[in-house]
Coordinates of C-alpha atoms and ligand atoms in Angstrom, one line a residue:
N3 CA 10.0 16.4 152.4
E4 CA 8.9 13.2 150.5
N5 CA 9.6 15.1 147.2
G6 CA 13.0 15.0 146.9
S7 CA 13.4 14.6 144.1
A8 CA 11.4 16.7 142.8
E9 CA 11.9 19.5 140.3
R10 CA 10.9 23.0 140.6
V11 CA 9.8 25.6 138.2
D12 CA 8.2 28.5 137.2
I13 CA 5.0 26.8 136.1
I14 CA 4.5 23.6 134.4
V15 CA 2.3 23.6 131.0
V16 CA -0.1 20.4 130.2
G17 CA -0.2 20.3 126.4
A18 CA 1.8 21.2 123.2
G19 CA -0.8 21.9 121.0
F20 CA -2.4 25.5 119.9
G21 CA -2.7 26.3 123.3
G22 CA -0.3 25.1 124.8
M23 CA 2.4 26.2 122.6
Y24 CA 2.0 29.8 123.2
A25 CA 1.1 29.6 126.6
V26 CA 5.0 27.7 127.4
Y27 CA 6.1 30.8 125.0
K28 CA 4.4 34.0 126.6
F29 CA 5.9 32.1 129.7
R30 CA 9.0 32.1 128.9
E31 CA 9.5 35.6 127.2
M32 CA 8.1 36.7 130.6
G33 CA 11.5 35.5 132.0
K34 CA 10.2 31.8 133.2
N35 CA 11.4 28.6 133.8
V36 CA 8.7 26.9 131.9
V37 CA 8.3 23.7 131.8
G38 CA 5.5 21.4 129.1
I39 CA 4.7 17.6 129.4
E40 CA 3.1 16.5 126.4
A41 CA 1.6 12.5 125.7
G42 CA 2.2 12.9 122.2
S43 CA 6.6 12.6 121.0
D44 CA 6.1 16.2 119.6
V45 CA 3.8 19.7 118.7
G46 CA 0.4 19.9 117.9
G47 CA -1.9 18.8 119.6
V48 CA -5.0 16.8 117.7
W49 CA -3.4 18.0 114.7
Y50 CA -0.4 15.2 115.4
W51 CA -2.9 13.3 115.5
N52 CA -5.2 13.3 114.0
R53 CA -3.9 12.1 110.6
Y54 CA -6.7 10.1 108.6
P55 CA -7.1 10.3 104.8
G56 CA -9.0 13.7 103.8
A57 CA -8.6 15.6 107.9
R58 CA -8.9 19.0 107.9
C59 CA -9.9 21.9 109.3
D60 CA -13.3 23.5 109.4
L61 CA -12.2 27.6 110.1
M62 CA -9.8 29.0 107.4
S63 CA -6.5 28.8 107.9
V64 CA -6.2 32.7 108.4
D65 CA -8.3 32.3 111.5
Y66 CA -7.3 29.0 112.2
S67 CA -3.5 30.4 112.6
Y68 CA -1.9 33.0 115.2
G69 CA -2.6 36.3 115.8
F70 CA 0.4 36.8 118.4
S71 CA 3.7 37.6 116.3
P72 CA 2.8 39.4 112.8
E73 CA 7.2 38.0 112.0
I74 CA 5.2 34.2 111.6
E75 CA 1.9 35.9 109.4
Q76 CA 4.5 37.2 107.7
E77 CA 7.3 34.4 107.0
W78 CA 4.4 31.1 107.1
T79 CA 2.3 31.1 103.3
W80 CA -1.1 29.1 103.6
S81 CA -1.6 27.5 100.1
E82 CA -5.2 26.4 100.3
Q83 CA -8.3 28.3 102.2
F84 CA -9.3 25.2 104.4
A85 CA -5.8 23.4 105.6
A86 CA -5.1 20.2 105.9
Q87 CA -4.3 18.4 108.3
P88 CA -0.8 17.9 106.8
E89 CA -0.1 21.6 106.2
I90 CA -1.4 22.7 110.4
L91 CA 0.6 20.5 111.0
E92 CA 3.5 22.2 109.4
Y93 CA 3.0 25.1 110.7
A94 CA 2.5 23.9 114.6
N95 CA 5.7 22.3 114.2
F96 CA 7.1 26.1 111.9
V97 CA 6.3 27.8 114.8
A98 CA 7.9 25.5 117.1
D99 CA 10.7 25.5 115.6
R100 CA 11.0 29.4 115.1
L101 CA 10.0 30.2 118.7
D102 CA 12.1 27.4 119.5
L103 CA 10.0 25.9 121.6
R104 CA 10.2 22.5 121.5
K105 CA 13.5 22.7 124.1
N106 CA 10.5 23.5 127.2
F107 CA 8.9 20.1 126.5
R108 CA 9.2 17.2 127.9
F109 CA 7.4 14.8 124.8
D110 CA 6.1 11.4 125.3
T111 CA 4.9 12.7 128.6
R112 CA 1.5 12.4 130.8
V113 CA 1.0 13.5 133.8
T114 CA -0.7 11.3 136.0
S115 CA -1.6 13.4 138.7
A116 CA -1.7 17.3 140.5
I117 CA -1.9 17.9 143.4
W118 CA -2.4 21.2 145.4
D119 CA 0.3 21.9 149.1
E120 CA -1.4 24.8 149.9
E121 CA 1.2 24.6 152.6
R122 CA 4.0 25.5 149.8
K123 CA 1.6 26.9 147.2
L124 CA 2.9 24.7 145.2
W125 CA 1.1 22.0 142.3
V126 CA 2.7 18.9 141.9
A127 CA 2.5 17.1 138.9
K128 CA 3.7 13.7 138.8
T129 CA 4.5 12.0 135.5
D130 CA 4.2 9.3 133.6
G131 CA 8.1 9.0 133.8
G132 CA 8.3 8.9 137.5
A133 CA 9.0 12.9 137.5
V134 CA 7.7 15.1 140.0
L135 CA 7.5 18.7 139.0
E136 CA 6.4 21.7 141.6
A137 CA 5.5 24.6 140.5
P138 CA 3.3 27.4 142.1
Y139 CA 1.2 28.3 139.1
A140 CA -0.2 25.0 136.4
I141 CA -1.6 25.9 133.1
M142 CA -3.9 23.5 131.5
S143 CA -4.1 22.7 128.1
T144 CA -5.3 19.5 127.1
G145 CA -7.3 20.6 124.9
P146 CA -11.3 20.3 123.4
L147 CA -10.9 17.6 122.3
S148 CA -8.4 14.7 122.8
I149 CA -9.9 11.9 124.6
P150 CA -10.7 9.6 121.4
K151 CA -14.2 7.9 122.7
D152 CA -15.1 4.5 121.0
P153 CA -17.9 3.4 120.5
D154 CA -19.7 1.0 123.2
I155 CA -20.5 -2.3 120.2
P156 CA -19.5 -5.6 121.9
G157 CA -17.0 -7.1 120.8
I158 CA -14.2 -4.7 119.5
D159 CA -11.4 -6.9 120.4
R160 CA -12.3 -9.3 118.2
F161 CA -11.9 -7.5 115.2
K162 CA -9.3 -9.5 113.1
G163 CA -8.6 -7.2 110.0
E164 CA -7.1 -4.3 110.5
L165 CA -8.6 -2.4 112.9
Y166 CA -8.3 1.9 113.1
R167 CA -8.7 5.0 115.1
A168 CA -8.9 7.7 113.5
Q169 CA -8.2 9.7 116.7
K170 CA -4.7 8.0 116.7
W171 CA -3.9 7.6 113.2
P172 CA -0.5 6.3 111.8
H173 CA 2.4 7.6 111.4
H174 CA 2.3 5.8 108.3
E175 CA 0.0 5.7 104.7
V176 CA -2.5 3.3 104.4
D177 CA -4.1 1.2 101.3
F178 CA -7.6 0.8 100.6
T179 CA -7.4 -0.1 97.4
G180 CA -9.5 -3.5 96.9
K181 CA -10.5 -3.1 100.3
R182 CA -13.8 -3.4 102.1
V183 CA -13.8 -0.2 104.1
G184 CA -15.8 0.1 107.2
V185 CA -16.3 3.6 109.3
I186 CA -18.6 4.0 111.9
G187 CA -19.2 7.7 112.6
T188 CA -20.8 10.6 110.4
G189 CA -20.2 13.6 112.7
S190 CA -17.0 15.7 110.7
T191 CA -14.6 12.8 111.6
G192 CA -16.2 10.0 109.8
I193 CA -17.9 12.4 106.5
Q194 CA -14.4 13.1 106.0
I195 CA -13.0 10.7 106.3
I196 CA -15.6 8.6 104.2
Q197 CA -15.4 10.9 101.2
E198 CA -11.8 10.8 100.7
V199 CA -11.6 6.9 101.0
G200 CA -14.8 6.0 99.2
P201 CA -13.2 6.2 96.2
Q202 CA -9.4 4.4 97.0
A203 CA -11.5 1.9 98.5
G204 CA -12.4 -1.1 96.9
E205 CA -16.1 -1.1 98.7
L206 CA -16.4 1.3 101.7
F207 CA -19.6 0.6 104.5
V208 CA -20.6 3.8 106.4
F209 CA -22.1 2.8 109.4
Q210 CA -24.4 6.1 110.4
R211 CA -26.0 5.8 113.0
T212 CA -27.7 9.8 112.9
P213 CA -27.5 11.5 110.2
S214 CA -25.0 14.5 110.4
F215 CA -26.1 18.0 108.5
T216 CA -23.0 19.3 106.5
L217 CA -22.6 22.2 104.3
P218 CA -20.8 22.4 101.6
M219 CA -16.6 24.2 102.2
R220 CA -16.0 25.1 98.8
N221 CA -12.1 25.1 99.3
R222 CA -10.0 27.3 97.2
D223 CA -6.0 27.4 96.7
L224 CA -4.7 30.5 97.9
S225 CA -3.2 32.8 94.8
P226 CA 0.3 34.8 95.6
E227 CA -1.6 37.7 95.0
Y228 CA -4.1 37.1 97.2
V229 CA -2.0 35.6 99.9
A230 CA 0.0 39.3 99.9
E231 CA -3.3 41.1 100.5
M232 CA -3.7 39.1 103.4
K233 CA -0.6 39.2 104.9
K234 CA -0.9 43.3 104.0
H235 CA -3.5 43.4 106.3
Y236 CA -3.3 40.6 108.7
R237 CA -3.0 43.5 112.0
Q238 CA -6.2 45.1 111.3
M239 CA -8.2 41.1 110.7
R240 CA -6.6 40.0 113.9
A241 CA -8.3 43.5 115.3
A242 CA -11.9 42.5 113.9
M243 CA -11.6 38.9 114.7
K244 CA -11.2 40.3 118.7
M245 CA -14.1 41.9 118.2
N246 CA -16.4 38.6 116.5
P247 CA -18.5 36.5 118.0
T248 CA -16.6 34.0 115.8
G249 CA -13.0 34.6 116.7
G250 CA -12.4 35.1 113.1
T251 CA -13.4 36.1 110.1
R252 CA -16.9 35.1 110.1
P253 CA -19.0 37.4 108.5
V254 CA -22.1 38.6 111.4
T255 CA -25.4 39.6 110.7
S256 CA -28.4 40.9 113.8
R257 CA -31.2 40.1 110.1
P258 CA -34.0 37.7 111.9
F259 CA -35.3 34.8 109.6
Y260 CA -38.6 36.0 109.5
S261 CA -37.2 40.1 108.3
L262 CA -36.9 39.0 105.4
P263 CA -39.9 38.1 102.9
P264 CA -40.0 34.7 101.4
D265 CA -38.5 35.2 98.2
Q266 CA -34.8 36.8 99.8
R267 CA -34.9 34.2 102.4
E268 CA -35.0 31.4 99.0
E269 CA -32.2 33.8 97.9
A270 CA -30.5 34.1 100.8
M271 CA -29.9 30.5 101.4
E272 CA -29.3 29.7 98.0
Q273 CA -26.8 32.2 98.2
A274 CA -25.1 30.6 101.5
W275 CA -25.3 27.5 100.3
Q276 CA -23.1 28.9 96.5
N277 CA -20.9 30.8 99.8
G278 CA -20.3 27.6 101.3
G279 CA -18.3 27.8 104.5
H280 CA -20.1 28.6 107.7
T281 CA -22.4 31.1 105.8
F282 CA -25.3 30.4 106.7
L283 CA -24.7 31.2 110.3
G284 CA -23.9 34.9 109.3
T285 CA -26.9 34.9 107.0
F286 CA -29.8 35.1 109.6
A287 CA -30.0 36.2 113.0
D288 CA -31.7 33.9 114.9
L289 CA -31.5 30.3 113.3
M290 CA -29.9 29.5 117.4
V291 CA -33.3 30.6 119.5
N292 CA -35.4 30.3 116.4
E293 CA -37.1 27.0 116.0
E294 CA -39.2 27.5 112.0
A295 CA -36.0 29.9 110.7
N296 CA -34.0 27.0 112.0
E297 CA -36.5 24.3 110.3
A298 CA -36.3 26.3 107.7
V299 CA -32.6 26.5 106.8
A300 CA -32.8 22.3 107.8
D301 CA -36.3 21.2 105.1
F302 CA -33.5 24.4 102.5
V303 CA -30.4 21.6 103.1
R304 CA -32.1 18.6 103.4
G305 CA -33.7 19.8 99.6
K306 CA -30.0 20.6 98.5
I307 CA -29.2 16.0 100.2
G308 CA -31.9 14.5 97.5
E309 CA -30.9 16.8 94.5
I310 CA -27.1 15.7 95.2
V311 CA -28.0 11.9 95.7
D312 CA -29.1 9.8 93.4
D313 CA -30.0 6.8 94.8
P314 CA -34.2 8.0 96.9
K315 CA -33.8 5.4 99.9
T316 CA -29.8 7.2 100.2
A317 CA -31.2 9.8 100.3
E318 CA -33.6 10.1 102.6
A319 CA -32.0 8.1 105.5
L320 CA -29.1 11.2 104.4
K321 CA -31.0 13.8 106.3
P322 CA -31.3 14.6 109.2
R323 CA -34.3 15.1 111.1
G324 CA -35.5 15.4 115.0
Y325 CA -33.4 17.8 116.3
P326 CA -32.1 21.8 115.0
I327 CA -29.4 22.6 112.3
F328 CA -26.6 23.5 113.9
A329 CA -27.1 22.0 117.2
R330 CA -24.5 19.4 115.9
R331 CA -21.4 20.9 115.0
P332 CA -22.0 21.4 111.2
C333 CA -19.7 19.7 108.9
L334 CA -17.8 21.0 105.7
D335 CA -18.1 19.0 103.3
T336 CA -16.0 18.3 99.2
E337 CA -18.1 15.8 97.4
Y338 CA -19.3 14.3 100.8
Y339 CA -22.9 13.7 99.7
E340 CA -21.7 13.2 96.0
T341 CA -19.4 9.4 97.5
Y342 CA -23.1 8.6 98.1
N343 CA -23.4 8.0 93.8
R344 CA -20.8 6.2 93.9
P345 CA -21.3 1.8 93.1
N346 CA -18.8 1.0 95.5
V347 CA -20.3 3.2 98.7
H348 CA -22.9 1.6 100.5
L349 CA -25.0 3.1 103.5
I350 CA -26.7 0.7 106.0
N351 CA -29.3 2.8 107.6
C352 CA -28.4 1.9 112.0
K353 CA -32.2 3.8 112.4
E354 CA -33.5 1.2 111.3
D355 CA -30.7 -1.4 110.8
P356 CA -28.5 -0.8 113.7
I357 CA -25.2 -2.6 114.8
L358 CA -25.5 -5.9 117.2
E359 CA -21.8 -6.9 117.3
I360 CA -18.2 -6.2 116.1
T361 CA -17.0 -9.7 115.0
E362 CA -13.6 -11.7 113.9
K363 CA -14.7 -10.5 110.2
G364 CA -16.7 -7.2 110.3
I365 CA -20.2 -5.6 111.4
R366 CA -23.3 -7.6 112.4
T367 CA -25.7 -5.6 111.8
E368 CA -29.9 -6.9 112.0
S369 CA -30.0 -7.8 108.6
G370 CA -27.1 -10.3 109.2
E371 CA -22.8 -10.0 109.5
H372 CA -20.7 -7.4 106.4
E373 CA -17.5 -8.8 106.4
L374 CA -14.7 -6.0 105.9
D375 CA -11.0 -5.8 106.0
M376 CA -10.7 -2.6 108.0
L377 CA -12.4 -0.8 110.5
I378 CA -12.7 2.8 110.5
F379 CA -13.6 4.3 114.4
A380 CA -14.8 8.2 114.3
T381 CA -16.9 7.8 117.1
G382 CA -16.2 10.8 118.7
Y383 CA -14.1 12.3 122.0
D384 CA -15.2 12.4 125.6
A385 CA -15.4 16.5 125.0
L386 CA -14.8 19.5 126.7
T387 CA -14.0 18.3 130.2
G388 CA -12.7 14.7 129.3
A389 CA -8.5 15.5 129.9
L390 CA -9.1 17.3 132.2
L391 CA -11.2 14.6 134.6
A392 CA -8.8 11.3 132.7
F393 CA -5.8 12.2 136.4
D394 CA -6.4 13.5 139.8
V395 CA -6.1 17.4 140.2
V396 CA -6.7 17.8 143.5
G397 CA -6.9 21.3 145.4
R398 CA -7.4 23.6 148.1
D399 CA -8.7 20.8 151.2
G400 CA -8.9 17.8 148.8
L401 CA -11.2 18.6 146.8
T402 CA -10.4 16.7 143.8
L403 CA -11.9 17.9 140.2
K404 CA -14.4 15.3 139.4
E405 CA -15.6 15.6 143.5
K406 CA -15.8 19.6 142.1
W407 CA -17.4 18.6 137.9
K408 CA -19.8 15.3 139.8
D409 CA -22.8 17.1 138.0
G410 CA -21.5 19.4 135.1
P411 CA -18.4 21.6 134.5
R412 CA -18.0 24.8 137.5
S413 CA -15.1 27.5 136.7
H414 CA -14.9 31.3 136.2
L415 CA -14.4 32.0 132.6
G416 CA -14.2 28.2 131.6
I417 CA -10.0 29.4 133.1
A418 CA -10.1 29.6 136.9
M419 CA -12.0 27.7 139.7
A420 CA -12.8 28.7 143.4
G421 CA -11.1 25.4 145.3
F422 CA -8.3 24.8 143.0
P423 CA -5.5 28.2 143.6
N424 CA -3.2 29.0 140.5
L425 CA -4.0 25.9 137.9
F426 CA -5.8 27.7 135.0
A427 CA -7.9 25.7 131.8
T428 CA -7.7 27.9 128.5
T429 CA -10.2 26.7 126.2
G430 CA -12.3 25.5 129.2
P431 CA -15.9 23.8 129.3
N432 CA -17.8 27.2 130.9
G433 CA -15.9 29.5 127.7
P434 CA -16.9 29.5 124.3
A435 CA -14.9 26.6 124.2
A436 CA -15.7 24.5 120.8
L437 CA -18.2 27.7 119.5
A438 CA -15.6 29.5 118.3
N439 CA -11.5 30.5 116.5
I440 CA -10.2 27.7 119.8
I441 CA -6.8 29.8 118.8
T442 CA -8.1 33.2 119.5
I443 CA -9.6 32.0 123.1
S444 CA -6.1 30.3 123.8
E445 CA -4.5 33.0 123.2
N446 CA -7.2 35.3 124.8
D447 CA -7.1 33.0 127.6
V448 CA -2.6 32.6 127.7
D449 CA -3.1 36.7 127.7
W450 CA -4.8 37.0 130.8
I451 CA -3.0 34.6 133.1
A452 CA -0.6 36.3 132.1
D453 CA -1.3 39.5 133.2
L454 CA -2.6 37.2 136.5
I455 CA 0.6 36.3 137.1
T456 CA 2.3 40.1 136.9
Y457 CA 0.2 41.2 138.9
M458 CA 0.5 39.5 141.8
E459 CA 4.4 39.0 141.5
D460 CA 3.7 43.0 141.9
K461 CA 1.6 42.7 144.5
N462 CA 3.7 40.9 145.9
L463 CA 0.9 37.0 145.9
S464 CA 1.5 33.9 145.9
A465 CA -1.7 32.3 145.3
V466 CA -5.5 33.3 144.2
E467 CA -8.6 31.4 143.3
P468 CA -12.7 33.2 142.4
T469 CA -14.5 33.8 145.0
Q470 CA -17.0 31.0 144.9
E471 CA -19.2 33.9 144.7
V472 CA -18.2 35.4 141.0
E473 CA -18.1 31.4 139.9
D474 CA -21.7 30.7 141.0
A475 CA -22.6 34.2 139.4
W476 CA -20.5 33.3 136.0
M477 CA -22.1 29.8 135.7
D478 CA -25.7 31.6 136.0
H479 CA -24.6 33.9 133.0
V480 CA -23.4 30.9 130.6
A481 CA -26.7 28.9 131.9
A482 CA -28.9 32.1 130.6
L483 CA -28.1 32.5 127.6
A484 CA -27.5 29.3 127.3
A485 CA -31.6 28.7 127.8
P486 CA -33.0 29.7 124.8
S487 CA -30.1 28.5 122.6
L488 CA -30.8 25.3 120.5
I489 CA -27.6 23.6 120.9
R490 CA -29.8 21.7 123.7
K491 CA -32.3 20.3 121.5
A492 CA -29.9 17.8 120.1
N493 CA -27.0 14.3 121.7
T494 CA -24.4 15.6 120.7
W495 CA -20.6 16.3 121.9
W496 CA -21.5 19.7 122.9
V497 CA -23.6 18.1 125.5
G498 CA -21.8 15.8 127.0
A499 CA -24.3 13.4 125.8
N500 CA -22.7 11.6 123.9
V501 CA -20.4 9.3 126.5
K502 CA -22.6 7.4 128.6
G503 CA -23.0 8.1 132.2
K504 CA -21.6 12.0 131.5
P505 CA -23.3 15.1 133.1
T506 CA -25.1 16.9 130.4
G507 CA -25.7 20.0 129.5
L508 CA -25.0 23.3 127.4
T509 CA -21.8 25.0 130.1
M510 CA -20.6 26.8 127.3
F511 CA -20.2 30.9 126.7
V512 CA -22.8 31.1 124.2
G513 CA -22.4 34.7 123.9
G514 CA -19.5 34.5 122.0
F515 CA -15.9 35.3 121.8
A516 CA -15.7 39.4 121.8
K517 CA -18.4 39.7 124.9
Y518 CA -16.1 36.1 126.6
R519 CA -13.4 39.0 125.8
E520 CA -15.0 41.3 127.8
A521 CA -15.7 39.5 130.9
C522 CA -11.6 38.6 130.8
E523 CA -10.5 42.0 130.5
A524 CA -13.5 43.3 132.7
V525 CA -12.0 40.9 135.2
A526 CA -8.8 42.1 135.0
A527 CA -9.6 45.8 134.7
S528 CA -11.6 45.8 138.3
K529 CA -8.5 44.4 139.7
Y530 CA -9.4 41.0 140.1
A531 CA -11.8 42.5 143.0
D532 CA -13.8 39.6 142.8
Y533 CA -11.0 37.2 142.9
S534 CA -8.7 36.0 146.3
F535 CA -5.9 36.8 146.9
D536 CA -3.0 35.3 149.5
R537 CA -0.3 37.1 150.6
I538 CA 3.2 36.0 151.0
T539 CA 4.7 36.3 153.8
E540 CA 8.1 36.7 155.0
P541 CA 9.4 34.3 157.1
A542 CA 9.9 36.3 160.8
Ligands
NA7_1089 P1 -19.2 13.1 116.8 O1 -19.1 15.3 116.2 O2 -18.6 12.7 118.4 O3 -19.6 12.3 116.1 C1 -19.2 10.6 116.2 C2 -20.2 9.4 115.5 O4 -19.7 8.7 116.1 C3 -21.4 10.1 115.4 O5 -21.9 10.0 114.2 C4 -21.8 9.2 116.4 O6 -23.3 8.4 115.8 C5 -20.9 8.2 115.8 N1 -21.5 7.0 116.2 C6 -20.6 6.4 118.3 N2 -21.0 5.9 118.9 C7 -21.3 5.1 117.5 C8 -22.7 3.5 117.8 N3 -21.8 3.0 119.0 N4 -22.9 3.1 116.2 C9 -22.5 4.1 115.4 N5 -22.2 5.3 115.8 C10 -21.8 5.6 116.5 O7 -16.9 13.2 116.3 P2 -16.1 13.5 115.4 O8 -15.1 13.2 116.1 O9 -17.4 13.2 113.7 O10 -15.9 15.2 115.3 C11 -15.7 16.3 117.1 C12 -15.6 17.0 116.6 O11 -14.0 16.8 115.8 C13 -16.3 18.2 115.4 O12 -17.6 18.6 115.9 C14 -15.3 18.9 115.1 O13 -15.1 20.1 115.9 C15 -14.4 18.1 114.5 P3 -24.0 9.2 116.7 O14 -24.3 10.8 116.9 O15 -24.3 9.3 118.7 O16 -25.7 9.2 116.8

């Protein structure tokens, strides 16, 4: 045995975000010897790394929290409707303390390879610290947004000022007072940074390539009375969330845009704007499949931008055109557009004035050099598949995940893959992944995997994988649902278009969380009829 020093455990979990934390808890409760491996120094995943100013979740805190523990629901109190990063990280730490999760994790450790040993029916995982772990089961809770991506601009290393990456923000406060600050990236991250840093910086230069649509968050403090009500009704709310396509509490509608007369449409849009949050998608049912309805809402929002932003040229540059609203993840802001009315905030429209290079002193665009003391990258992620392809994953017969996914990710339910026995992903790229509440999906996926493992133990089975046929059928189903979706019409991380050379396409399940959960449940109810198993054979 070449792995003489290998440590044998029951289950390896990769990642200490909300998915990995719950996985470790769940399997430990099942009596398993589970080891979690995490690159960061503590729990929290994306909320551990993303400490940039203004970082906040755009799902309501009542949604974006665990539903598996009624005790934790009662013991923890959210302060705001949409929680900021420090509070979410505090919550992750609270859960880790409460359930004593850290003892199962190895922090500051990266998995460098995971290889299936067919003979021994074990996953063999190596780490950057030189450890070797072996386990019958491996769970990848590596997150859809965990591999940051630098912009594709020459000269990054040349910059002599302070360079910050949103997703690797230092653990200390950064003082922007009097500084000339540049931000590249105007997705959800950039928008949160810009509205926060704008009022603090001496001067803020926003380098915008593609403007995003952003809607008012209308955040608020939660009153003690409201918190008490929430706590009283958490169980019923969690049950409702499982039936909801968002896996959260957002209202759902079946009302198409053009079913309303024009004045009522206008009224409904105004109401959605006033309510804030993701209300638009709960106001009209067909915004992601009806281009004209989508354009009407986009136009309404562009009108709002025009009303808020004083300078007409800046307003025009901020108005997104040429792709459907909500085809790029809609951002929620507090005073994003208002920030551009400040005299110290400057928008550089990189569609007209492209970035040529990063220099020692700042950024050179076609019109000249912009000198900066600080530069912030908010340029997104190698999303959905990046974390799973960042190390070697080798399944049966030497099949690598890179090979299997060379034309895009393929799996059954986003959880399991033909050719990769006993390997499971939570919030994988062919489930609802980024399109629904990630914590609800994580819980669903972990529970599903746990049920499958229990089933196998009851039946004395050693290895499981979906058949190629059922995986193909799922991918056909995913593709059929994706075909009419306007999400395909924007170049975003949702479709892999933000990373050079990455296969593009909408591989997420767009049918909503509730339907996804039903599909998962049907597989379990069929006693995994479309899965193939190896039986444990006692040596003669
Ligand atoms: P996003 O949404 O992928 O946004 C990245 C932004 O960075 C986007 O505006 C990009 O413009 C911009 N970008 C990337 N490279 C460049 C270069 N070279 N020049 C100029 N601008 C560039 O990432 P976020 O982190 O904001 O959000 C990710 C998710 O986290 C979000 O959807 C929420 O779910 C939470 P582009 O669009 O490519 O023109």
